[in-house]
Coordinates of C-alpha atoms in Angstrom, one line a residue:
X1 CA -4.1 5.6 32.0
X2 CA -5.0 3.7 28.8
X3 CA -4.2 6.6 26.5
X4 CA -1.0 7.4 28.5
X5 CA 0.6 4.0 27.6
X6 CA -0.5 4.0 23.9
X7 CA 3.1 2.8 23.2
X8 CA 1.8 -0.9 24.3
X9 CA -0.3 -0.8 21.1
X10 CA 3.2 -1.0 19.0
X11 CA 5.1 -2.7 21.6
X12 CA 2.7 -5.9 21.8
X13 CA 3.0 -6.9 17.9
X14 CA 6.6 -5.7 17.8
X15 CA 7.5 -8.0 20.5
X16 CA 5.8 -10.9 18.9
X17 CA 7.9 -10.3 15.6
X18 CA 11.2 -10.1 17.7
X19 CA 10.4 -13.2 19.7
X20 CA 9.5 -15.3 16.6
X21 CA 12.5 -14.1 14.6
X22 CA 15.0 -14.4 17.3
X23 CA 13.6 -17.4 19.0
X24 CA 13.8 -19.7 15.9
X25 CA 12.7 -23.1 15.5
X26 CA 12.0 -23.3 19.3
X27 CA 9.0 -21.2 18.8
X28 CA 7.6 -23.3 15.9
X29 CA 5.0 -25.1 17.9
X30 CA 3.3 -22.1 19.4
X31 CA 4.6 -19.0 17.7
X32 CA 1.5 -18.7 15.4
X33 CA -0.8 -18.6 18.5
X34 CA 1.4 -15.9 20.3
X35 CA 1.5 -13.8 17.3
X36 CA -2.3 -14.0 16.7
X37 CA -2.9 -13.1 20.5
X38 CA -0.7 -9.9 20.7
X39 CA -2.6 -8.1 17.9
X40 CA -5.8 -9.0 19.6
X41 CA -4.4 -7.6 22.7
X42 CA -3.4 -4.4 20.9
X43 CA -7.1 -4.2 19.6
X44 CA -8.4 -4.7 23.1
X45 CA -6.2 -1.9 24.5
X46 CA -7.3 0.2 21.4
X47 CA -10.9 -0.4 22.2
X48 CA -10.2 0.9 25.9
X49 CA -8.4 3.9 24.4
X50 CA -11.6 4.7 22.3
X51 CA -13.7 4.4 25.4
X52 CA -11.5 6.8 27.6
X53 CA -11.4 9.1 24.7
X54 CA -15.3 9.2 24.2
X55 CA -15.6 10.1 27.9
X56 CA -13.6 13.3 27.2
X57 CA -14.7 16.7 26.0
X58 CA -14.3 16.7 22.1
X59 CA -11.9 19.6 22.3
X60 CA -9.6 17.6 24.5
X61 CA -9.6 14.4 22.3
X62 CA -6.1 15.1 21.1
X63 CA -3.3 13.9 23.2
X64 CA 0.5 13.7 22.6
X65 CA 2.1 10.8 24.6
X66 CA 5.8 11.2 25.1
X67 CA 7.8 7.9 24.7
X68 CA 11.4 9.0 24.4
X69 CA 13.9 11.4 22.5
X70 CA 14.7 9.4 19.3
X71 CA 17.7 11.6 18.3
X72 CA 19.3 14.9 18.6
X73 CA 21.7 16.7 16.3
X74 CA 22.6 20.2 16.8
X75 CA 19.6 22.5 17.4
X76 CA 17.3 19.6 16.1
X77 CA 15.6 17.0 18.4
X78 CA 13.4 14.3 17.1
X79 CA 11.0 13.1 19.7
X80 CA 9.5 9.6 19.5
X81 CA 6.0 11.0 20.6
X82 CA 2.6 9.5 19.9
X83 CA -0.5 11.2 18.8
X84 CA -3.8 9.8 20.1
X85 CA -6.7 11.8 18.5
X86 CA -10.0 10.6 16.6
X87 CA -8.1 10.0 13.4
X88 CA -5.2 8.0 14.6
X89 CA -7.6 5.9 17.0
X90 CA -9.9 5.2 14.1
X91 CA -6.9 3.6 12.2
X92 CA -5.5 1.9 15.1
X93 CA -8.8 0.0 15.5
X94 CA -9.1 -0.7 11.8
X95 CA -5.5 -2.1 11.9
X96 CA -5.6 -4.1 15.0
X97 CA -9.2 -5.4 14.3
X98 CA -9.1 -6.4 10.9
X99 CA -5.4 -7.3 11.3
X100 CA -6.2 -9.7 14.0
X101 CA -8.9 -11.4 12.0
X102 CA -6.3 -12.1 9.3
X103 CA -4.1 -13.5 11.8
X104 CA -6.6 -16.0 12.9
X105 CA -7.4 -16.9 9.4
X106 CA -3.9 -17.4 8.7
X107 CA -3.5 -20.1 11.3
X108 CA -5.8 -22.4 9.1
X109 CA -4.6 -21.1 5.7
X110 CA -0.7 -21.5 6.4
X111 CA -1.1 -24.7 8.7
X112 CA 0.8 -26.8 6.2
X113 CA 3.7 -24.3 5.5
X114 CA 7.1 -25.1 6.8
X115 CA 7.8 -21.4 7.5
X116 CA 4.4 -20.5 9.2
X117 CA 6.5 -19.0 12.1
X118 CA 8.4 -16.5 10.0
X119 CA 5.2 -15.7 8.1
X120 CA 3.5 -14.6 11.5
X121 CA 6.5 -12.9 12.6
X122 CA 6.3 -10.7 9.3
X123 CA 2.6 -10.2 9.9
X124 CA 3.4 -8.9 13.6
X125 CA 6.1 -6.8 12.0
X126 CA 3.7 -5.4 9.5
X127 CA 1.0 -4.4 12.0
X128 CA 3.5 -2.7 14.3
X129 CA 4.9 -0.6 11.6
X130 CA 1.6 0.4 10.4
X131 CA 0.8 1.6 13.9
X132 CA 3.9 3.6 14.2
X133 CA 2.9 5.3 10.8
X134 CA -0.8 6.4 12.1
X135 CA 0.2 7.0 15.8
X136 CA 3.4 9.3 15.1
X137 CA 2.9 12.9 16.0
X138 CA 5.6 13.9 13.6
X139 CA 6.5 13.4 10.0
X140 CA 10.0 11.9 11.0
X141 CA 8.5 9.3 13.2
X142 CA 5.7 8.6 10.7
X143 CA 8.4 8.3 8.0
X144 CA 10.1 5.2 10.1
X145 CA 6.7 3.5 10.2
X146 CA 6.2 4.3 6.5
X147 CA 9.6 2.4 5.8
X148 CA 8.9 -0.3 8.2
X149 CA 5.7 -0.9 6.2
X150 CA 7.5 -0.9 2.9
X151 CA 10.1 -3.5 4.3
X152 CA 7.4 -5.9 5.8
X153 CA 5.3 -5.8 2.6
X154 CA 8.6 -6.7 0.8
X155 CA 9.2 -9.7 3.1
X156 CA 5.6 -10.8 2.9
X157 CA 4.9 -10.3 -0.9
X158 CA 8.1 -12.6 -1.6
X159 CA 7.4 -14.9 1.2
X160 CA 7.3 -17.8 -1.3
X161 CA 10.7 -16.8 -2.6
X162 CA 11.2 -20.1 -4.2
X163 CA 8.8 -18.8 -6.8
X164 CA 10.6 -16.5 -9.2
X165 CA 7.3 -14.5 -9.8
X166 CA 7.2 -13.8 -6.0
X167 CA 10.6 -12.5 -5.8
X168 CA 10.2 -10.3 -8.8
X169 CA 7.0 -8.9 -7.5
X170 CA 8.4 -8.2 -4.1
X171 CA 11.4 -6.3 -5.7
X172 CA 9.0 -4.5 -7.8
X173 CA 6.7 -3.4 -5.0
X174 CA 10.0 -2.3 -3.1
X175 CA 11.4 -0.3 -5.9
X176 CA 8.3 1.5 -7.0
X177 CA 7.4 2.4 -3.5
X178 CA 11.0 3.8 -3.2
X179 CA 10.0 6.4 -5.8
X180 CA 7.2 7.6 -3.7
X181 CA 9.3 7.6 -0.5
X182 CA 11.6 9.9 -1.9
X183 CA 8.9 12.4 -2.5
X184 CA 7.6 12.1 1.0
X185 CA 11.5 12.5 2.2
X186 CA 12.0 15.6 0.2
X187 CA 8.8 17.0 1.5
X188 CA 9.9 16.5 5.1
X189 CA 13.2 18.1 4.3
X190 CA 11.1 21.2 2.8
X191 CA 9.0 21.3 6.0
X192 CA 11.9 21.4 8.4
X193 CA 13.7 24.1 6.2
X194 CA 10.5 26.2 6.1
X195 CA 9.2 25.7 9.7
X196 CA 12.3 24.5 11.7
X197 CA 10.3 21.4 12.8
X198 CA 8.6 18.3 11.4
X199 CA 5.9 17.9 14.1
X200 CA 2.5 18.0 13.0
X201 CA 1.6 20.7 15.3
X202 CA 4.3 22.9 14.0
X203 CA 3.8 22.1 10.4
X204 CA 0.3 22.1 10.0
X205 CA -0.4 24.9 12.3
X206 CA 1.8 27.3 10.2
X207 CA 0.8 26.1 6.7
X208 CA -1.9 28.8 6.3
X209 CA 0.9 31.5 6.8
X210 CA 3.5 29.9 4.3
X211 CA 3.6 30.6 0.8
X212 CA 1.3 29.1 -1.7
X213 CA 4.3 27.8 -4.0
X214 CA 5.8 26.3 -1.1
X215 CA 2.7 24.5 0.2
X216 CA 2.1 23.4 -3.4
X217 CA 5.5 21.8 -3.6
X218 CA 5.2 20.2 -0.3
X219 CA 1.7 18.9 -1.2
X220 CA 2.7 17.5 -4.6
X221 CA 5.6 15.7 -2.8
X222 CA 3.3 14.2 -0.2
X223 CA 1.0 13.1 -3.0
X224 CA 3.9 11.2 -4.7
X225 CA 4.4 9.4 -1.4
X226 CA 0.8 8.7 -1.2
X227 CA 0.6 7.4 -4.8
X228 CA 3.4 4.9 -4.0
X229 CA 1.9 3.3 -0.9
X230 CA -1.8 3.4 -2.1
X231 CA -1.0 2.4 -5.5
X232 CA -2.5 5.4 -7.3
X233 CA -1.5 6.4 -10.9
X234 CA 1.3 6.5 -11.9
X235 CA 2.8 4.2 -9.3
X236 CA 0.1 1.6 -9.2
X237 CA 1.8 -1.0 -11.3
X238 CA 3.2 -2.9 -8.2
X239 CA -0.1 -3.7 -6.6
X240 CA -1.5 -6.5 -8.9
X241 CA 1.9 -8.1 -9.0
X242 CA 1.7 -8.2 -5.1
X243 CA -0.9 -11.1 -5.4
X244 CA 2.0 -13.3 -5.7
X245 CA 2.2 -13.4 -1.8
X246 CA -0.1 -15.6 0.2
X247 CA -3.7 -14.6 0.3
X248 CA -3.9 -13.3 3.9
X249 CA -1.1 -11.0 2.8
X250 CA -3.3 -9.5 0.1
X251 CA -6.0 -9.0 2.5
X252 CA -3.7 -7.2 5.0
X253 CA -2.1 -5.1 2.5
X254 CA -5.2 -4.2 0.4
X255 CA -7.8 -3.7 3.1
X256 CA -6.4 -2.6 6.6
X257 CA -2.8 -1.4 6.2
X258 CA -0.5 -0.5 3.5
X259 CA -2.9 0.9 0.8
X260 CA -4.6 3.1 3.4
X261 CA -1.4 4.8 4.5
X262 CA -1.4 7.2 1.5
X263 CA -5.1 8.4 2.2
X264 CA -4.0 8.8 5.8
X265 CA -1.2 10.7 4.9
X266 CA -3.3 13.4 2.8
X267 CA -6.1 13.8 5.3
X268 CA -3.5 14.3 8.1
X269 CA -1.9 16.9 6.0
X270 CA -5.0 18.5 5.2
X271 CA -4.0 22.1 6.2
X272 CA -1.0 21.7 3.8
X273 CA -3.4 21.0 0.7
X274 CA -5.9 23.4 1.7
X275 CA -3.1 26.2 1.6
X276 CA -2.5 25.0 -2.0
X277 CA -5.6 24.6 -4.1
X278 CA -3.6 23.5 -7.1
X279 CA -2.2 20.7 -5.2
X280 CA -5.5 19.8 -3.5
X281 CA -7.2 19.5 -7.0
X282 CA -4.5 17.2 -8.3
X283 CA -5.1 14.8 -5.4
X284 CA -8.7 14.8 -6.4
X285 CA -7.8 14.3 -10.2
X286 CA -5.4 11.6 -9.4
X287 CA -8.2 9.8 -7.3
X288 CA -10.8 10.2 -10.0
X289 CA -8.3 8.7 -12.7
X290 CA -7.3 5.7 -10.6
X291 CA -10.8 4.8 -9.5
X292 CA -11.6 4.5 -13.3
X293 CA -8.4 2.8 -14.3
X294 CA -8.7 0.2 -11.3
X295 CA -12.3 -0.6 -12.2
X296 CA -11.4 -1.1 -16.0
X297 CA -8.7 -3.4 -15.1
X298 CA -10.9 -5.4 -12.8
X299 CA -13.3 -5.9 -15.6
X300 CA -11.0 -8.0 -17.6
X301 CA -9.0 -10.0 -15.0
X302 CA -9.6 -13.8 -14.9
X303 CA -7.2 -14.2 -11.7
X304 CA -9.7 -13.7 -8.8
X305 CA -7.1 -12.2 -6.7
X306 CA -5.9 -9.7 -9.4
X307 CA -9.5 -8.8 -10.2
X308 CA -9.9 -8.0 -6.5
X309 CA -6.7 -6.2 -6.7
X310 CA -7.8 -3.8 -9.4
X311 CA -10.9 -3.3 -7.3
X312 CA -8.6 -2.1 -4.4
X313 CA -6.9 0.5 -6.8
X314 CA -10.4 1.8 -7.7
X315 CA -11.7 2.1 -4.2
X316 CA -8.6 3.7 -2.9
X317 CA -9.1 6.0 -5.8
X318 CA -12.5 6.9 -4.3
X319 CA -10.9 7.8 -0.8
X320 CA -8.2 9.8 -2.5
X321 CA -10.5 11.8 -4.5
X322 CA -12.7 12.6 -1.3
X323 CA -9.5 13.4 0.4
X324 CA -8.7 15.9 -2.3
X325 CA -12.0 17.7 -1.7
X326 CA -10.9 19.2 1.6
X327 CA -12.9 19.3 4.8
X328 CA -16.2 18.3 3.1
X329 CA -14.7 15.1 1.9
X330 CA -12.4 14.0 4.6
X331 CA -15.0 12.2 7.0
X332 CA -16.3 10.4 3.8
X333 CA -12.9 9.3 2.8
X334 CA -12.1 7.9 6.3
X335 CA -15.5 6.2 6.6
X336 CA -15.2 4.6 3.2
X337 CA -11.7 3.5 4.1
X338 CA -13.0 1.6 7.3
X339 CA -15.8 -0.1 5.6
X340 CA -13.7 -1.0 2.7
X341 CA -11.3 -2.5 5.3
X342 CA -14.0 -4.9 6.2
X343 CA -15.6 -5.9 3.1
X344 CA -12.3 -6.0 1.0
X345 CA -10.7 -8.1 3.7
X346 CA -13.7 -10.4 3.5
X347 CA -13.5 -10.6 -0.2
X348 CA -9.9 -11.5 -0.2
X349 CA -10.2 -14.1 2.5
X350 CA -13.1 -15.5 0.7
X351 CA -11.1 -15.7 -2.5
X352 CA -8.3 -17.4 -0.2
X353 CA -11.1 -19.8 0.9
X354 CA -12.1 -20.6 -2.7
X355 CA -8.5 -21.2 -3.7
X356 CA -8.0 -23.4 -0.5
X357 CA -10.9 -25.6 -1.8
X358 CA -9.8 -25.6 -5.3
X359 CA -6.1 -26.9 -5.1
X360 CA -4.7 -23.1 -5.2
X361 CA -6.3 -22.6 -8.4
X362 CA -6.8 -18.7 -9.2
X363 CA -8.4 -18.7 -12.6
X364 CA -12.0 -17.9 -12.2
X365 CA -12.7 -19.8 -15.6
X366 CA -11.9 -22.9 -13.9
X367 CA -14.5 -22.2 -11.1
X368 CA -18.1 -22.2 -11.4
X369 CA -21.0 -23.7 -9.3
X370 CA -19.2 -23.3 -6.1
X371 CA -22.1 -21.9 -4.0
X372 CA -23.4 -25.3 -3.0
X373 CA -19.8 -26.8 -2.3
X374 CA -18.7 -23.9 -0.3
X375 CA -22.0 -22.3 1.3
X376 CA -20.2 -20.3 4.1
X377 CA -17.8 -18.8 1.6
X378 CA -20.4 -18.1 -0.9
X379 CA -22.6 -16.2 1.8
X380 CA -19.8 -14.3 3.2
X381 CA -18.3 -13.3 -0.1
X382 CA -21.7 -12.4 -1.3
X383 CA -22.5 -10.1 1.4
X384 CA -18.9 -8.3 0.7
X385 CA -19.9 -8.3 -2.9
X386 CA -23.1 -6.5 -2.1
X387 CA -21.4 -4.0 0.1
X388 CA -18.7 -3.2 -2.3
X389 CA -21.1 -2.4 -5.2
X390 CA -23.3 0.0 -3.1
X391 CA -26.3 -2.1 -2.4
X392 CA -28.8 -0.1 -0.4
X393 CA -28.4 -0.1 3.4
X394 CA -25.2 -2.2 3.2
X395 CA -21.9 -0.5 4.4
X396 CA -20.4 0.4 1.1
X397 CA -23.5 2.3 0.3
X398 CA -23.6 4.6 3.2
X399 CA -19.9 5.6 2.5
X400 CA -19.5 5.6 -1.2
X401 CA -22.8 7.6 -1.7
X402 CA -21.2 10.2 0.6
X403 CA -18.2 10.6 -1.6
X404 CA -20.4 10.8 -4.7
X405 CA -22.4 13.6 -2.9
X406 CA -19.4 15.4 -1.8
X407 CA -17.8 15.4 -5.2
X408 CA -20.8 17.0 -6.8
X409 CA -21.2 19.4 -3.8
X410 CA -17.9 21.1 -5.0
X411 CA -19.8 22.7 -7.8
X412 CA -18.6 23.9 -11.3
X413 CA -16.7 22.2 -14.0
X414 CA -14.5 20.1 -11.5
X415 CA -17.5 19.1 -9.4
X416 CA -19.3 17.7 -12.5
X417 CA -16.2 15.8 -13.8
X418 CA -15.3 14.4 -10.4
X419 CA -18.9 13.5 -9.7
X420 CA -19.3 12.0 -13.0
X421 CA -16.2 9.8 -12.4
X422 CA -17.7 8.4 -9.2
X423 CA -20.8 7.6 -10.8
X424 CA -19.3 5.9 -13.7
X425 CA -17.1 3.8 -11.3
X426 CA -20.2 2.8 -9.3
X427 CA -21.5 1.2 -12.6
X428 CA -18.0 -0.3 -13.4
X429 CA -17.8 -1.7 -9.8
X430 CA -21.1 -3.3 -10.1
X431 CA -20.0 -5.1 -13.4
X432 CA -16.9 -6.3 -12.4
X433 CA -17.8 -7.6 -9.2
X434 CA -20.9 -9.4 -10.3
X435 CA -18.5 -10.8 -13.1
X436 CA -16.3 -12.3 -10.0
X437 CA -19.6 -13.8 -8.4
X438 CA -21.0 -15.4 -11.5
X439 CA -17.7 -16.9 -12.6
X440 CA -16.8 -18.3 -9.4
X441 CA -20.2 -19.4 -7.6
X442 CA -22.7 -19.7 -10.4
X443 CA -23.0 -21.3 -13.7
X444 CA -21.6 -24.6 -15.0
X445 CA -18.8 -26.5 -13.0
X446 CA -15.5 -26.0 -14.8
X447 CA -13.3 -27.6 -12.4
X448 CA -10.0 -29.3 -13.4
X449 CA -10.1 -33.2 -13.0
X450 CA -9.3 -34.3 -9.4
X451 CA -10.4 -30.9 -7.8
X452 CA -12.9 -31.5 -4.9
X453 CA -14.2 -28.3 -3.7
X454 CA -14.7 -28.3 0.1
X455 CA -15.6 -25.7 2.7
X456 CA -12.7 -24.1 4.7
X457 CA -12.0 -24.9 8.4
X458 CA -13.6 -22.9 11.1
X459 CA -10.4 -20.9 11.7
X460 CA -10.7 -19.5 8.3
X461 CA -14.6 -19.2 8.1
X462 CA -15.1 -17.4 11.5
X463 CA -13.1 -14.3 10.4
X464 CA -14.9 -14.2 7.1
X465 CA -18.3 -14.2 9.2
X466 CA -17.3 -11.2 11.3
X467 CA -16.1 -9.3 8.3
X468 CA -19.2 -10.0 6.6
X469 CA -21.2 -8.6 9.6
X470 CA -19.2 -5.6 9.4
X471 CA -19.8 -5.3 5.6
X472 CA -23.6 -5.1 6.4
X473 CA -23.8 -2.9 9.6
X474 CA -20.7 -1.0 9.9
X475 CA -21.6 1.8 7.4
X476 CA -24.8 2.7 9.1
X477 CA -23.1 2.6 12.6
X478 CA -20.5 5.2 11.3
X479 CA -22.5 7.4 9.1
X480 CA -26.1 7.6 10.4
X481 CA -26.7 10.7 12.3
X482 CA -23.3 12.4 11.3
X483 CA -21.7 10.7 14.4
X484 CA -18.3 9.7 12.6
X485 CA -18.0 13.1 10.9
X486 CA -18.5 15.0 14.2
X487 CA -16.1 12.3 16.0
X488 CA -13.4 13.2 13.5
X489 CA -13.8 17.0 13.7
X490 CA -11.2 17.6 16.4
X491 CA -8.6 16.1 14.1
X492 CA -9.6 17.0 10.6
X493 CA -12.0 20.0 11.0
X494 CA -15.6 20.6 10.4
X495 CA -17.0 21.4 7.0
X496 CA -19.3 24.1 6.4
X497 CA -22.0 21.7 5.8
X498 CA -22.4 18.0 6.0
X499 CA -23.3 16.1 2.9
X500 CA -25.0 12.8 2.0
X501 CA -24.9 11.5 5.8
X502 CA -28.8 11.4 6.2
X503 CA -30.4 8.2 5.3
X504 CA -33.5 10.2 3.9
X505 CA -31.1 12.3 1.6
X506 CA -29.4 9.2 0.5
X507 CA -32.5 7.4 -0.4
X508 CA -34.1 10.3 -2.5
X509 CA -31.1 12.5 -3.8
X510 CA -30.7 12.4 -7.5
X511 CA -27.0 11.3 -7.1
X512 CA -28.0 8.4 -5.0
X513 CA -30.6 7.3 -7.5
X514 CA -28.1 7.7 -10.5
X515 CA -25.7 5.5 -8.6
X516 CA -28.4 3.0 -7.9
X517 CA -29.6 3.0 -11.5
X518 CA -25.9 2.5 -12.6
X519 CA -25.5 -0.4 -10.2
X520 CA -28.3 -2.2 -11.5
X521 CA -27.1 -1.6 -15.1
X522 CA -23.8 -3.0 -14.1
X523 CA -25.2 -6.0 -12.5
X524 CA -27.5 -6.6 -15.5
X525 CA -24.7 -6.2 -18.1
X526 CA -22.5 -8.7 -16.3
X527 CA -25.3 -11.2 -16.0
X528 CA -26.1 -10.8 -19.7
X529 CA -22.5 -11.4 -20.6
X530 CA -21.6 -14.1 -18.2
X531 CA -24.7 -15.5 -16.6
X532 CA -26.8 -16.4 -19.5
X533 CA -24.5 -18.5 -21.4
X534 CA -21.5 -21.0 -20.3
X535 CA -18.2 -19.4 -19.5
X536 CA -15.4 -20.8 -21.7
X537 CA -12.5 -22.1 -20.0
X538 CA -10.2 -20.3 -22.3
X539 CA -10.6 -16.5 -22.5
X540 CA -11.6 -15.1 -25.8
X541 CA -9.3 -12.7 -27.8
X542 CA -11.4 -9.8 -26.9
X543 CA -11.3 -6.3 -28.5
X544 CA -8.7 -3.5 -27.9
X545 CA -10.2 -2.3 -24.7
X546 CA -10.4 -5.9 -23.1
X547 CA -6.9 -6.5 -24.2
X548 CA -5.6 -3.2 -22.7
X549 CA -7.5 -4.0 -19.5
X550 CA -5.8 -7.3 -19.2
X551 CA -2.4 -5.8 -19.8
X552 CA -3.3 -3.4 -17.0
X553 CA -3.7 -0.5 -19.3
X554 CA 0.0 -1.1 -20.3
X555 CA 1.3 0.6 -17.1
X556 CA 4.2 -1.6 -16.9
X557 CA 5.0 -0.9 -20.7
X558 CA 4.7 2.9 -20.0
X559 CA 7.0 2.6 -17.0
X560 CA 9.5 0.5 -19.0
X561 CA 9.6 2.9 -21.9
X562 CA 9.6 6.3 -19.7
X563 CA 11.7 5.0 -16.8
X564 CA 13.3 1.6 -17.0
X565 CA 14.9 1.7 -20.8
X566 CA 16.1 5.2 -20.3
X567 CA 17.4 4.5 -16.9
X568 CA 19.3 1.4 -18.6
X569 CA 20.6 3.8 -21.4
X570 CA 21.9 6.1 -18.7
X571 CA 23.6 3.3 -16.6
X572 CA 25.3 2.1 -19.9
X573 CA 26.5 5.6 -20.9
X574 CA 27.8 6.2 -17.3
X575 CA 29.4 2.8 -17.1
X576 CA 31.1 3.6 -20.6
X577 CA 32.1 7.0 -19.3
X578 CA 33.7 5.4 -16.3
X579 CA 35.5 2.7 -18.1
X580 CA 36.7 4.9 -21.0
X581 CA 37.4 8.2 -19.4
X582 CA 37.8 7.8 -15.6
X583 CA 39.4 4.5 -15.8
X584 CA 41.3 5.4 -19.0
X585 CA 42.9 8.6 -17.3
X586 CA 43.9 6.4 -14.1
X587 CA 45.1 3.6 -16.0
X588 CA 47.0 6.0 -18.4
X589 CA 49.0 7.5 -15.5
X590 CA 49.8 4.2 -14.2
X591 CA 51.1 3.1 -17.7
X592 CA 53.3 6.2 -18.0
X593 CA 54.9 5.5 -14.6
X594 CA 55.3 1.8 -15.5
X595 CA 57.0 2.6 -18.7
X596 CA 59.1 5.2 -17.4
X597 CA 60.3 2.8 -14.8
X598 CA 61.0 0.0 -17.4
X599 CA 63.2 2.5 -19.2
X600 CA 65.1 3.7 -16.2
X601 CA 65.6 0.1 -15.0
X602 CA 67.8 -0.6 -18.3
X603 CA 70.5 1.9 -16.9
X604 CA 70.9 -0.5 -13.9
X605 CA 73.4 -3.2 -15.2
X606 CA 74.9 -4.4 -11.9
X607 CA 78.5 -3.9 -13.1
X608 CA 81.1 -1.9 -11.2
X609 CA 83.0 -0.9 -14.2
X610 CA 79.8 0.8 -15.9
X611 CA 79.1 2.8 -12.6
X612 CA 82.8 3.7 -12.6
X613 CA 82.7 5.2 -16.0
X614 CA 79.4 6.8 -15.3
X615 CA 81.1 8.5 -12.5
X616 CA 84.0 9.6 -14.6
X617 CA 81.9 11.1 -17.3
X618 CA 79.8 13.0 -14.6
X619 CA 83.0 14.2 -12.9
X620 CA 84.4 15.4 -16.3
X621 CA 81.1 17.1 -17.0
X622 CA 81.3 19.1 -13.7
X623 CA 84.9 19.9 -14.1
X624 CA 84.3 21.4 -17.6
X625 CA 81.3 23.3 -16.5
X626 CA 83.4 24.9 -13.6
X627 CA 86.1 25.7 -16.1
X628 CA 83.9 27.4 -18.5
X629 CA 82.4 29.6 -15.7
X630 CA 85.9 30.6 -14.4

């Protein structure tokens, strides 16, 4: 009954978005409450669906739920069917659970915004689109949700459109994601051309019988789409600019929805990548490069939200790397995705709480000493901090260590390089997150005059407490005893052997001990640089590496040099060709007709004697011609 009506999971938040947008100002007084209640209802339905699924035999935990025929053209029919299986229900619980907490938080955070109703409508639209994405049982319907998420992100990032920076950031996110979306769209076209269907069952069930070249092409195009949504190299440039939106948007995009879509796509399409080892290795390499690039960027940002955005790049890189390891990494990737959804959402909401108490200041160099003024924010943010740096037995420790172990388990040069990247990333994560903690909550007060930090209202702190609890306990609940890996097996397959999901192994393996040592080194380095001496209110010039990190490793400059400026030059050339050649030809024909008409017009005088004389000359010519022929 519950699984058979899975469409309600999407319908509830979608109805909220429609009602608030169409209802207009009449819903201002209560719209935010309705918009918050509907995702909570979806979460309750998802929990009931999970309970029903757990009562089924593992082999039967995959159910396609028909909804309606989307469209039909010739011999092709696209069905709007939903797929309920362990992978999709895991994402549904994350999206609706964390999404509901962000809605509750937004009630307090956006309480003084005149357009609060519209903001909540966009939040509902975002959740509904993401649910379409993860519940679709075919690539066509998944692409509809994919584009819906892109639209909602554009609306939310640019919500404060009166700020030019927010409007520009929204357009940038929209355009960069269109690049990735074209890759995904072409991949779907190739699937239909090769298999005659875009249903998961048809495509993934036939992947191992198709040519490796075709699967490699489809896999690389899917990866391009994933890079756009999940802000992986080289399509990562939009993510830090997306911080221009309200802080709840940052938590929603960076924790539970948009940036996880690419990881979902790769794991769901696992058989495609398994049939094309080159594409699969490319996924892992892109993930490794991004986890290091995001960590380096996070080390140098003074804007608290942008430091966390760099962290998101890095953590999604971990998940992408794990997804590129094949079946041995799928469970680790999704487990880390879920725990990350909790501690990263908590960190972003904590950052929003700090901003709320600091008159919207985002520069950590103007914070300091906030742990006493904001004790709840400090405690919840601190637990998220410990989780993300991999402090033993907290959520991030369980799942990140699983990825590190799986990377080394692949063996050979690739395993050593990928595993080394995960260990280096662990040390960098500990450094930049400790830097954030020290600059925000410890040291001397560096507040601007007139700023009076205070704790946020309960509507904001309550969701932070729940997320902090997840940051502590969720990892063990998922990983201990292989339970989550076994749960996912009907959807993603079973690896030949499990790695790093035993607590005894995690506590004693050399990779775990190496990660722990690097974590301690990162914390100590950050304390040495930022905790022992006063933090200057103006950032020092820094060295070449620091400057590069502050400039986001020149990602924007590279994109401008490789794509924007050549694109501008091409546009100018095409405009000149159109103006001078195409328009010149068309206008030349017009001028010829005009000039000829002008010449002929001079023969029309309007005098009868002129016309009579012309007729006489014509008659003489005709008679003379006839006479000559006779």
